[in-house]
């Protein structure tokens, strides 16, 4: 369903109200903002019911109690509003499954109305404000099934003693725990008082005090203007361990030491990024290590990135995730996509920055390997997705952002910037990006704004570097333009010949010259296996390298994919265990999808899913459910 349909219905209801003579200011409002045609401006956010062009929220003040018994947050959100259009008295907010108890201006109750629910977008909340009302308070409670929250029982945590709560708001789930204008085009500051039991600690994407007295009441402040999808909270048996001057780890005690060792280069990454792209604008940069059910690898919540524990490999092999979330402090958090159509600017710029940071901190060779692996992911998606879904500035209207997630905005976006870098020259392109972050700091911008800035500030001086047609191809057309950069890695060429020698029977598995191979080389080795791989070959590899027991979750993932494809049952205990202990969608979804291709596989998946479901995040449930149901088309 589109954004405009429910609004049109609201407008009709309002008209009926007027005709029936019940338009007194006290009556619950049904007045909707005029629906805007989609082409009027590319700032139109098809994923929000809010009306910031008429009345915009500037600050959110939260006072919430965390109820682990009921699995609810309850309390109030007070919103400071500014009128842009003085003829409008109706504030439109986004909600999803919220229980609204009342809305107030000062002590005065004001009328509100919940509109029709859209399956992707939730339910619009309209509040009628008198012209002198500048702060509205909404008393509310969340639903135990809030799509943006996961509630874990003590049994589902590492420590087993205390419950755990965390949020994941991107893309449109903030509305399931706060009534607000849930659009990345709207920036707010926020403060919060979080009340919980004294043995628990609360942290947020805001100023955190590791030495805060553990008394169950925690205060937060986020003085920089951020989009709503960056509001985040976690509550549990959370402790702190410093790493560098501005960096540290928050987590359950079980992960603290391992994470501080694995991510000890975070401070160096921060310093490296500042040198190229300008000063870090967010004060501290800490990491929160979540339980393994966290549905993403990481989430760039400002000052406090949320991180999956599945990257604690013991050898720093997966730390590009930290470089990625850190890089979002520039691309994403300082300069933000205005709508979800513009997501490629958040993720593509960040992926490009990640490669650059990895090169500075770990060297060209490692960066080249990561670039080749990313390029492989991109090629795979280009092959799998319908053409229109390989466009950077993708049409998202009427679609659930959770269902459109792919490597395209990440790797195609990064490849595009890589081409610009190569054609313009690194020094000048770096200077351009530095200026870009400066120019648009704390703004939410559209693809069109970026294109204009690029033309005026860079391409006008380099008309020969890239033609307008080619630019349009990169941003607005499917696939990868011919002649785009193609990464290569000498370290992978060695792997290719070793794999070939083994596949053709020249050498045995044990004789593969892999003594000093890095994690990335092993990934490349496994990802390059042909469809014709036999069970005997799987067994030989496993006997030589024990992939089934790999403690690196990315290696294990590729191995388990091969195991499902070739029905290598020796790995199925590990596969079951993997599926029931990890909730990170990127790791489990491809496994469920592959399993769903055969009836036996689907039954195997269904069994694991049934056992894991209670511990999965709502998003992981929503994404994978279709693959375990008896008869449903593949996604
Ligand atoms: N911001 C994203 C996660 C995200 C994107 C959530 C869109 C919801 C909608 C985060 O920075 C991210 O990209 N995570 C990746 C990390 C990887 C690319 C290093 C992930 O979770 O796998
Ligand atoms: Zn990202």
XYZ file of C-alpha atoms and ligand atoms in Angstrom:
658
model
C 0.000 0.000 0.000
C 1.275 3.481 -0.749
C 1.679 6.373 1.565
C -1.090 8.337 -0.023
C -3.889 5.825 0.161
C -4.429 5.950 3.934
C -4.018 9.717 3.880
C -6.681 9.995 1.218
C -8.974 7.922 3.379
C -8.254 10.241 6.298
C -9.015 13.258 4.141
C -12.350 11.711 3.200
C -13.165 11.019 6.852
C -12.379 14.633 7.636
C -14.700 15.856 4.913
C -17.489 13.673 6.269
C -16.809 15.117 9.720
C -17.203 18.656 8.399
C -20.402 17.816 6.519
C -21.802 16.252 9.672
C -21.073 19.475 11.525
C -18.697 17.969 14.067
C -15.579 19.981 13.336
C -15.267 21.564 16.792
C -11.622 21.872 17.926
C -12.249 19.338 20.721
C -13.331 16.580 18.360
C -10.689 13.974 17.520
C -8.980 15.202 14.408
C -9.198 13.481 11.091
C -7.710 16.257 9.047
C -4.880 15.029 6.884
C -2.143 16.937 5.075
C -2.782 17.182 1.343
C -1.371 14.086 -0.318
C 1.618 15.045 -2.440
C 2.115 13.487 -5.854
C 5.213 11.293 -5.800
C 7.020 13.310 -8.445
C 6.547 16.690 -6.743
C 9.853 16.408 -4.893
C 12.253 13.578 -4.248
C 12.213 14.502 -0.546
C 8.835 12.790 -0.303
C 9.206 9.987 2.207
C 6.882 7.161 1.216
C 7.571 5.443 4.520
C 6.197 8.013 6.920
C 2.732 9.396 7.652
C 4.226 12.507 9.224
C 3.834 16.077 7.942
C 7.150 17.818 8.731
C 6.607 20.268 5.874
C 3.712 21.683 7.922
C 4.689 21.059 11.515
C 8.042 19.604 12.444
C 9.320 17.957 15.621
C 12.666 19.397 16.792
C 13.263 17.654 20.123
C 12.041 14.489 21.835
C 12.094 14.053 25.584
C 11.511 10.509 26.816
C 10.563 9.261 30.260
C 10.188 5.496 30.038
C 9.966 2.602 32.469
C 11.264 -0.769 31.326
C 8.918 -3.585 32.336
C 10.577 -6.967 31.707
C 7.547 -8.844 33.061
C 5.102 -7.272 30.629
C 7.742 -6.723 27.937
C 6.747 -3.119 27.513
C 8.221 0.326 27.703
C 5.772 2.719 29.231
C 5.774 6.390 30.029
C 5.803 9.452 27.863
C 7.366 11.154 24.878
C 7.260 14.950 24.890
C 7.780 16.499 21.480
C 8.819 20.094 20.814
C 7.134 21.172 17.607
C 7.705 24.034 15.230
C 5.016 25.259 12.872
C 6.179 25.631 9.311
C 2.709 26.246 7.910
C 0.734 28.415 10.358
C -2.585 27.292 8.899
C -2.076 23.727 10.158
C -2.985 22.629 13.650
C -2.649 18.905 13.116
C 0.527 17.056 13.954
C 0.916 13.701 12.192
C 3.153 11.087 13.778
C 4.125 7.510 13.005
C 3.284 4.678 15.370
C 3.216 0.900 15.178
C 1.356 -1.196 17.733
C 1.568 1.558 20.363
C -1.006 1.858 23.069
C -1.732 5.589 23.300
C -3.144 6.576 26.705
C -3.513 10.307 26.126
C -2.046 13.417 24.522
C -1.467 16.693 26.397
C -0.403 20.277 25.949
C 0.789 21.243 29.412
C -1.883 19.824 31.736
C -4.557 20.093 29.093
C -5.664 16.912 27.313
C -5.801 17.413 23.546
C -7.662 15.285 21.011
C -5.900 12.580 19.058
C -6.861 10.029 16.450
C -5.304 6.775 15.303
C -5.886 6.232 11.571
C -5.969 3.059 9.512
C -3.068 0.649 9.858
C -0.859 -0.064 6.881
C 0.943 -3.405 7.032
C 4.369 -1.901 6.304
C 4.034 1.573 7.748
C 2.047 1.152 10.945
C -0.643 3.557 12.098
C -0.759 7.349 11.699
C -1.400 9.259 14.925
C -2.841 12.736 14.478
C -2.976 15.242 17.305
C -4.879 18.511 17.220
C -2.791 21.326 18.710
C -3.974 24.836 19.471
C -1.810 27.495 17.819
C 0.077 28.312 21.040
C 0.963 24.700 21.813
C 4.672 24.089 21.245
C 5.193 20.950 23.265
C 2.947 17.927 23.191
C 3.215 15.004 25.597
C 2.077 11.549 24.579
C 1.510 8.977 27.307
C 1.914 5.510 25.828
C 3.093 1.943 26.150
C 4.736 -0.330 23.599
C 3.401 -3.737 22.589
C 5.248 -6.900 23.732
C 5.613 -7.618 19.992
C 7.122 -4.228 19.084
C 8.984 -4.755 15.807
C 11.928 -2.613 16.923
C 12.563 -4.231 20.308
C 13.837 -7.605 21.381
C 13.182 -8.804 24.912
C 15.422 -11.640 26.077
C 14.818 -13.773 29.140
C 17.784 -14.379 31.480
C 18.117 -17.846 29.938
C 18.668 -16.247 26.520
C 21.626 -14.128 27.683
C 25.280 -15.038 28.136
C 25.146 -14.541 31.914
C 21.786 -16.348 32.362
C 20.928 -14.205 35.411
C 19.397 -11.017 34.073
C 17.017 -10.177 31.235
C 18.160 -8.059 28.272
C 16.403 -5.553 26.035
C 17.698 -3.908 22.886
C 16.242 -1.812 20.079
C 16.902 -1.737 16.336
C 15.153 1.240 14.762
C 16.511 1.358 11.193
C 14.740 1.547 8.864
C 11.174 2.218 10.135
C 10.944 0.606 13.566
C 11.535 3.597 15.871
C 7.774 4.139 15.569
C 7.194 0.820 17.348
C 8.718 2.207 20.549
C 8.329 5.989 20.249
C 5.510 7.968 18.607
C 7.398 10.422 16.380
C 7.978 11.682 12.868
C 9.789 8.549 11.797
C 11.475 9.846 8.669
C 15.250 10.177 8.106
C 14.535 13.620 6.636
C 13.505 14.902 10.087
C 16.334 15.564 12.555
C 15.849 15.876 16.292
C 17.837 16.198 19.472
C 16.713 14.035 22.359
C 16.987 13.444 26.068
C 15.746 10.508 28.078
C 15.145 9.227 31.565
C 15.076 5.427 31.617
C 13.775 3.626 34.709
C 14.595 -0.016 35.316
C 15.615 -2.293 38.165
C 18.763 -1.182 39.972
C 20.835 -4.259 39.113
C 20.458 -3.425 35.403
C 22.209 -0.754 33.366
C 20.688 1.217 30.514
C 22.675 2.655 27.597
C 21.528 4.760 24.657
C 22.796 6.309 21.423
C 23.618 9.427 23.422
C 25.969 10.603 26.152
C 26.633 7.536 28.308
C 28.346 7.610 31.672
C 30.140 4.309 32.332
C 30.450 5.314 35.972
C 26.769 6.149 36.377
C 25.530 4.994 39.738
C 23.619 1.734 39.206
C 20.435 2.882 40.846
C 17.966 1.974 38.104
C 17.420 5.531 36.854
C 19.581 6.644 33.940
C 19.684 10.003 32.196
C 20.756 10.593 28.617
C 21.248 13.492 26.308
C 21.869 13.619 22.560
C 22.703 17.249 21.757
C 23.375 16.714 18.031
C 20.443 16.585 15.649
C 19.900 13.017 14.473
C 17.272 11.175 12.416
C 14.862 8.984 14.386
C 16.329 5.702 13.124
C 19.440 6.445 15.183
C 17.628 6.465 18.523
C 18.655 3.319 20.356
C 18.438 1.753 23.774
C 19.717 -1.364 25.499
C 19.147 -2.549 29.059
C 20.743 -5.497 30.796
C 23.700 -6.629 32.848
C 25.881 -4.224 30.908
C 29.432 -3.351 31.985
C 32.161 -1.189 30.494
C 35.793 -1.698 29.592
C 37.824 1.150 28.090
C 39.997 0.545 24.997
C 41.455 3.900 23.938
C 41.012 7.502 24.959
C 37.666 7.879 23.195
C 36.736 4.217 22.684
C 35.478 1.402 24.876
C 33.294 -1.693 25.085
C 29.899 -2.049 26.717
C 28.578 -5.590 27.055
C 27.560 -8.401 29.307
C 30.625 -9.409 31.360
C 31.089 -12.611 29.304
C 32.130 -10.687 26.146
C 34.037 -7.756 27.664
C 37.623 -9.020 27.514
C 37.316 -10.860 24.203
C 35.698 -7.816 22.567
C 38.244 -5.353 23.976
C 41.040 -7.530 22.529
C 39.336 -8.178 19.166
C 38.483 -4.510 18.641
C 41.582 -2.931 20.178
C 42.311 -1.116 16.891
C 39.098 0.909 17.100
C 40.929 3.998 18.365
C 43.455 3.716 15.503
C 40.570 3.457 13.023
C 38.979 6.567 14.514
C 42.208 8.552 14.217
C 42.801 7.297 10.652
C 39.300 8.302 9.545
C 39.620 11.763 11.078
C 42.855 12.359 9.172
C 41.198 11.837 5.823
C 37.565 12.876 6.310
C 37.629 15.505 9.053
C 37.141 15.537 12.785
C 34.891 13.087 14.586
C 31.880 15.108 15.666
C 30.257 12.838 18.224
C 32.534 12.985 21.283
C 33.013 9.318 22.292
C 32.880 6.216 20.085
C 31.957 3.105 22.066
C 30.756 -0.350 21.017
C 27.916 -2.294 22.569
C 28.297 -6.044 22.064
C 24.830 -7.566 21.911
C 23.549 -11.104 22.363
C 23.876 -13.309 19.226
C 20.217 -12.755 18.305
C 21.022 -9.192 17.166
C 19.627 -9.286 13.594
C 22.436 -7.259 11.973
C 26.215 -7.331 11.958
C 26.283 -3.846 13.308
C 24.215 -0.694 13.639
C 25.766 2.758 13.653
C 23.841 4.184 16.605
C 25.678 7.459 17.303
C 28.369 7.338 20.006
C 27.511 3.683 20.594
C 27.551 1.263 17.654
C 25.585 -1.917 18.292
C 27.666 -4.981 17.308
C 26.927 -8.688 16.874
C 29.120 -11.026 18.943
C 29.364 -13.326 15.886
C 32.390 -11.305 14.714
C 34.469 -12.227 17.772
C 36.650 -14.589 15.746
C 39.731 -14.310 17.971
C 42.025 -13.053 15.201
C 40.579 -9.639 14.189
C 39.616 -11.137 10.820
C 36.117 -9.629 10.869
C 36.892 -6.156 12.243
C 36.010 -4.399 8.996
C 32.545 -4.390 10.565
C 33.845 -1.926 13.157
C 35.456 0.219 10.445
C 32.067 0.207 8.712
C 29.988 1.270 11.712
C 32.606 3.863 12.657
C 32.620 5.258 9.096
C 28.867 5.836 9.410
C 29.726 8.553 11.936
C 30.595 10.555 8.812
C 28.443 9.023 6.067
C 25.020 8.362 7.526
C 25.072 10.041 10.904
C 26.645 13.399 10.011
C 25.269 13.438 6.448
C 22.108 11.352 6.286
C 19.913 9.904 3.543
C 16.738 11.985 3.330
C 14.528 8.997 2.430
C 15.066 5.233 2.172
C 15.402 5.595 -1.588
C 18.666 7.381 -0.820
C 19.999 4.577 1.424
C 22.829 3.957 -1.062
C 24.375 7.266 0.041
C 24.569 6.029 3.646
C 25.738 2.522 2.856
C 27.699 3.062 -0.368
C 29.774 5.948 0.999
C 30.293 3.983 4.207
C 31.422 0.860 2.357
C 33.843 2.978 0.327
C 35.176 4.582 3.541
C 35.465 1.139 5.147
C 37.829 -0.056 2.407
C 39.902 3.083 2.810
C 40.107 2.713 6.595
C 41.066 -0.959 6.282
C 43.828 -0.001 3.870
C 45.252 2.590 6.270
C 45.077 0.403 9.378
C 45.814 -3.082 7.940
C 47.480 -2.447 4.601
C 46.753 -2.623 0.893
C 46.879 -6.413 0.634
C 44.094 -6.994 3.143
C 42.021 -4.178 1.692
C 42.350 -5.661 -1.803
C 41.102 -9.035 -0.561
C 38.110 -7.446 1.141
C 37.328 -5.436 -1.978
C 37.361 -8.608 -4.115
C 35.081 -10.404 -1.635
C 32.677 -7.451 -1.643
C 32.755 -7.390 -5.441
C 31.830 -11.090 -5.453
C 28.813 -10.362 -3.223
C 27.814 -7.603 -5.626
C 28.073 -9.852 -8.685
C 25.984 -12.504 -6.929
C 23.213 -9.994 -6.181
C 23.286 -8.542 -9.693
C 22.699 -12.100 -10.905
C 19.917 -12.860 -8.418
C 17.876 -9.660 -8.206
C 15.358 -8.282 -10.682
C 16.975 -5.504 -12.713
C 15.134 -2.621 -11.026
C 16.393 -3.707 -7.629
C 19.972 -3.196 -8.792
C 19.424 0.567 -9.201
C 21.197 2.706 -6.579
C 18.389 5.257 -6.228
C 15.814 2.483 -5.980
C 12.070 3.083 -6.111
C 10.877 2.100 -2.629
C 7.305 3.343 -2.816
C 4.817 0.860 -1.404
C 7.529 -1.570 -0.335
C 8.728 -2.780 3.033
C 12.318 -1.501 3.455
C 13.184 -4.686 5.386
C 12.374 -6.758 2.303
C 14.506 -4.699 -0.104
C 17.794 -5.165 1.752
C 20.706 -6.264 -0.529
C 24.390 -5.690 -1.304
C 23.541 -3.204 -4.053
C 23.517 0.042 -2.028
C 26.705 -1.121 -0.285
C 28.966 -2.525 -2.966
C 27.613 -0.867 -6.084
C 27.624 2.440 -4.196
C 31.228 1.869 -3.126
C 32.278 0.831 -6.621
C 30.802 4.021 -8.035
C 32.827 6.129 -5.599
C 35.898 4.026 -6.369
C 35.483 4.869 -10.047
C 35.209 8.565 -9.219
C 38.326 8.287 -7.053
C 40.258 6.585 -9.848
C 39.166 9.029 -12.511
C 39.668 12.185 -10.430
C 42.705 11.115 -8.419
C 42.737 10.065 -4.777
C 43.974 13.322 -3.218
C 41.387 15.465 -4.936
C 38.569 13.023 -4.337
C 39.449 12.855 -0.627
C 39.383 16.648 -0.478
C 35.959 16.602 -2.127
C 34.527 14.128 0.392
C 35.958 16.109 3.312
C 34.245 19.219 1.971
C 31.017 17.268 1.366
C 30.842 16.088 5.003
C 31.533 19.647 6.117
C 28.993 21.225 3.780
C 26.086 18.911 4.591
C 26.948 18.269 8.256
C 23.845 17.441 10.315
C 21.615 17.552 7.264
C 19.538 14.889 5.562
C 20.022 15.016 1.813
C 18.567 13.411 -1.295
C 20.341 11.743 -4.186
C 19.529 14.809 -6.292
C 21.261 17.110 -3.797
C 24.358 14.922 -3.912
C 24.323 14.877 -7.720
C 24.100 18.662 -7.851
C 26.924 19.092 -5.343
C 29.079 16.581 -7.214
C 28.522 18.409 -10.491
C 29.205 21.849 -9.068
C 32.077 21.094 -6.706
C 33.954 18.359 -8.510
C 32.887 17.585 -12.047
C 32.743 21.181 -13.257
C 36.540 21.210 -12.844
C 36.860 17.705 -14.357
C 34.311 17.457 -17.165
C 36.462 14.797 -18.844
C 36.394 12.486 -15.802
C 32.866 11.187 -16.149
C 30.038 12.084 -18.511
C 26.533 13.044 -17.308
C 25.232 9.934 -19.104
C 27.607 7.664 -17.244
C 26.738 9.317 -13.942
C 23.053 8.716 -14.608
C 23.846 5.111 -15.490
C 25.538 4.520 -12.160
C 22.804 6.110 -10.083
C 19.566 5.553 -11.969
C 20.027 2.446 -14.078
C 20.359 -1.262 -13.260
C 23.569 -3.259 -13.269
C 27.173 -2.095 -13.362
C 28.315 0.217 -16.180
C 30.812 -1.327 -18.532
C 34.409 -0.409 -17.764
C 33.815 -0.065 -14.006
C 36.773 -0.807 -11.702
C 37.442 -4.508 -11.211
C 39.316 -5.336 -8.034
C 42.012 -7.978 -7.953
C 44.204 -9.546 -5.301
C 47.485 -11.406 -5.893
C 46.863 -13.284 -2.638
C 43.693 -14.711 -4.180
C 45.432 -15.772 -7.361
C 47.538 -18.174 -5.290
C 44.361 -19.541 -3.771
C 42.790 -20.037 -7.199
C 45.703 -22.115 -8.404
C 45.781 -24.176 -5.202
C 42.044 -24.848 -5.487
C 42.475 -25.876 -9.107
C 45.353 -28.174 -8.328
C 43.229 -29.896 -5.691
C 40.087 -30.089 -7.829
C 41.977 -31.666 -10.701
C 43.557 -34.215 -8.373
C 47.105 -32.900 -8.702
C 47.437 -32.529 -4.942
C 45.542 -33.939 -1.966
C 43.502 -31.762 0.404
C 46.175 -31.992 3.078
C 48.802 -30.750 0.614
C 47.051 -27.523 -0.285
C 49.752 -24.909 0.468
C 47.605 -22.989 2.947
C 50.045 -22.676 5.855
C 49.891 -18.894 6.096
C 46.532 -18.217 4.493
C 44.505 -15.377 5.953
C 40.808 -15.712 6.747
C 40.003 -13.928 3.485
C 41.918 -16.488 1.463
C 39.954 -19.300 3.067
C 36.715 -17.466 2.243
C 37.815 -17.099 -1.359
C 38.906 -20.745 -1.445
C 35.476 -21.983 -0.325
C 33.414 -19.463 -2.306
C 35.140 -20.578 -5.508
C 34.088 -24.223 -5.194
C 32.268 -25.530 -8.288
C 28.708 -26.921 -8.237
C 30.164 -30.269 -9.178
C 31.882 -30.703 -5.799
C 31.367 -34.294 -4.642
C 30.581 -35.613 -1.173
C 33.983 -37.306 -1.108
C 35.625 -33.969 -1.797
C 33.624 -32.315 0.995
C 34.744 -35.085 3.335
C 38.370 -34.740 2.298
C 38.320 -30.991 2.909
C 36.651 -31.415 6.272
C 39.109 -34.114 7.313
C 42.024 -31.851 6.427
C 40.707 -28.525 7.749
C 37.787 -29.254 10.086
C 35.546 -26.596 8.520
C 32.485 -28.031 10.253
C 33.999 -26.958 13.567
C 35.308 -23.561 12.389
C 34.983 -20.906 15.075
C 34.933 -18.218 12.415
C 31.229 -17.672 11.751
C 31.757 -16.393 8.201
C 33.827 -19.444 7.232
C 31.268 -21.655 8.968
C 28.513 -19.914 7.007
C 30.085 -20.603 3.599
C 30.872 -24.169 4.618
C 27.325 -24.756 5.822
C 25.947 -23.318 2.573
C 28.070 -25.835 0.664
C 26.900 -28.540 3.068
C 23.245 -27.811 2.334
C 23.864 -27.547 -1.409
C 25.631 -30.924 -1.445
C 23.646 -32.501 1.372
C 26.777 -33.122 3.436
C 25.134 -34.523 6.540
C 28.276 -34.605 8.695
C 27.854 -30.843 9.082
C 24.167 -30.925 9.999
C 24.600 -30.936 13.765
C 26.683 -27.803 13.442
C 24.118 -26.383 11.008
C 21.303 -26.934 13.482
C 23.338 -25.451 16.298
C 24.298 -22.470 14.095
C 20.678 -21.737 13.215
C 19.444 -21.906 16.792
C 22.215 -19.797 18.334
C 22.690 -17.024 15.742
C 19.993 -14.533 14.743
C 22.061 -12.377 12.391
C 19.983 -12.351 9.243
C 22.862 -12.121 6.795
C 24.190 -15.409 8.188
C 20.959 -17.374 8.672
C 18.691 -16.204 5.846
C 20.743 -17.698 2.988
C 20.836 -21.015 4.887
C 17.061 -21.134 5.376
C 16.570 -20.113 1.745
C 18.897 -22.843 0.503
C 17.283 -25.419 2.800
C 13.840 -24.480 1.478
C 14.797 -25.724 -1.997
C 14.122 -29.366 -1.087
C 11.374 -30.923 1.073
C 13.958 -32.562 3.395
C 15.831 -29.297 3.690
C 12.668 -27.357 4.425
C 11.777 -29.841 7.164
C 15.273 -29.490 8.632
C 14.937 -25.709 8.572
C 11.466 -25.831 10.081
C 12.730 -27.897 12.994
C 15.593 -25.499 13.722
C 13.292 -22.502 13.299
C 10.694 -23.907 15.692
C 13.380 -24.377 18.311
C 15.015 -20.991 17.693
C 11.940 -18.845 17.210
C 11.523 -17.751 20.818
C 15.059 -16.444 20.815
C 14.952 -14.766 17.397
C 14.459 -11.051 16.884
C 11.082 -10.097 15.291
C 12.897 -9.187 12.057
C 14.650 -12.558 11.865
C 11.286 -14.265 12.372
C 9.621 -12.131 9.700
C 12.435 -12.688 7.172
C 12.815 -16.444 7.555
C 9.296 -17.623 8.278
C 8.447 -17.969 4.561
C 11.304 -20.479 4.147
C 10.000 -22.868 6.769
C 6.293 -22.769 6.015
C 5.031 -25.817 4.157
C 4.257 -24.347 0.801
C 5.263 -20.791 0.121
C 7.157 -19.265 -2.786
C 10.808 -18.403 -2.274
C 11.590 -14.776 -1.564
N 22.967 0.574 8.960
C 23.295 -0.757 8.611
C 22.231 -1.739 8.995
C 20.885 -1.483 8.374
C 20.766 -0.994 7.078
C 19.746 -1.758 9.091
C 19.492 -0.760 6.528
C 18.495 -1.539 8.556
C 18.365 -1.034 7.266
C 24.638 -1.175 9.180
O 25.575 -0.155 9.166
C 25.190 -2.234 8.300
O 25.388 -1.942 7.158
N 25.429 -3.410 8.808
C 26.028 -4.478 8.042
C 27.517 -4.408 8.261
C 28.384 -4.860 7.157
C 28.079 -4.301 5.825
C 29.841 -4.596 7.521
C 25.450 -5.788 8.543
O 24.692 -5.760 9.501
O 25.746 -6.821 7.981
Zn 26.051 0.325 7.151
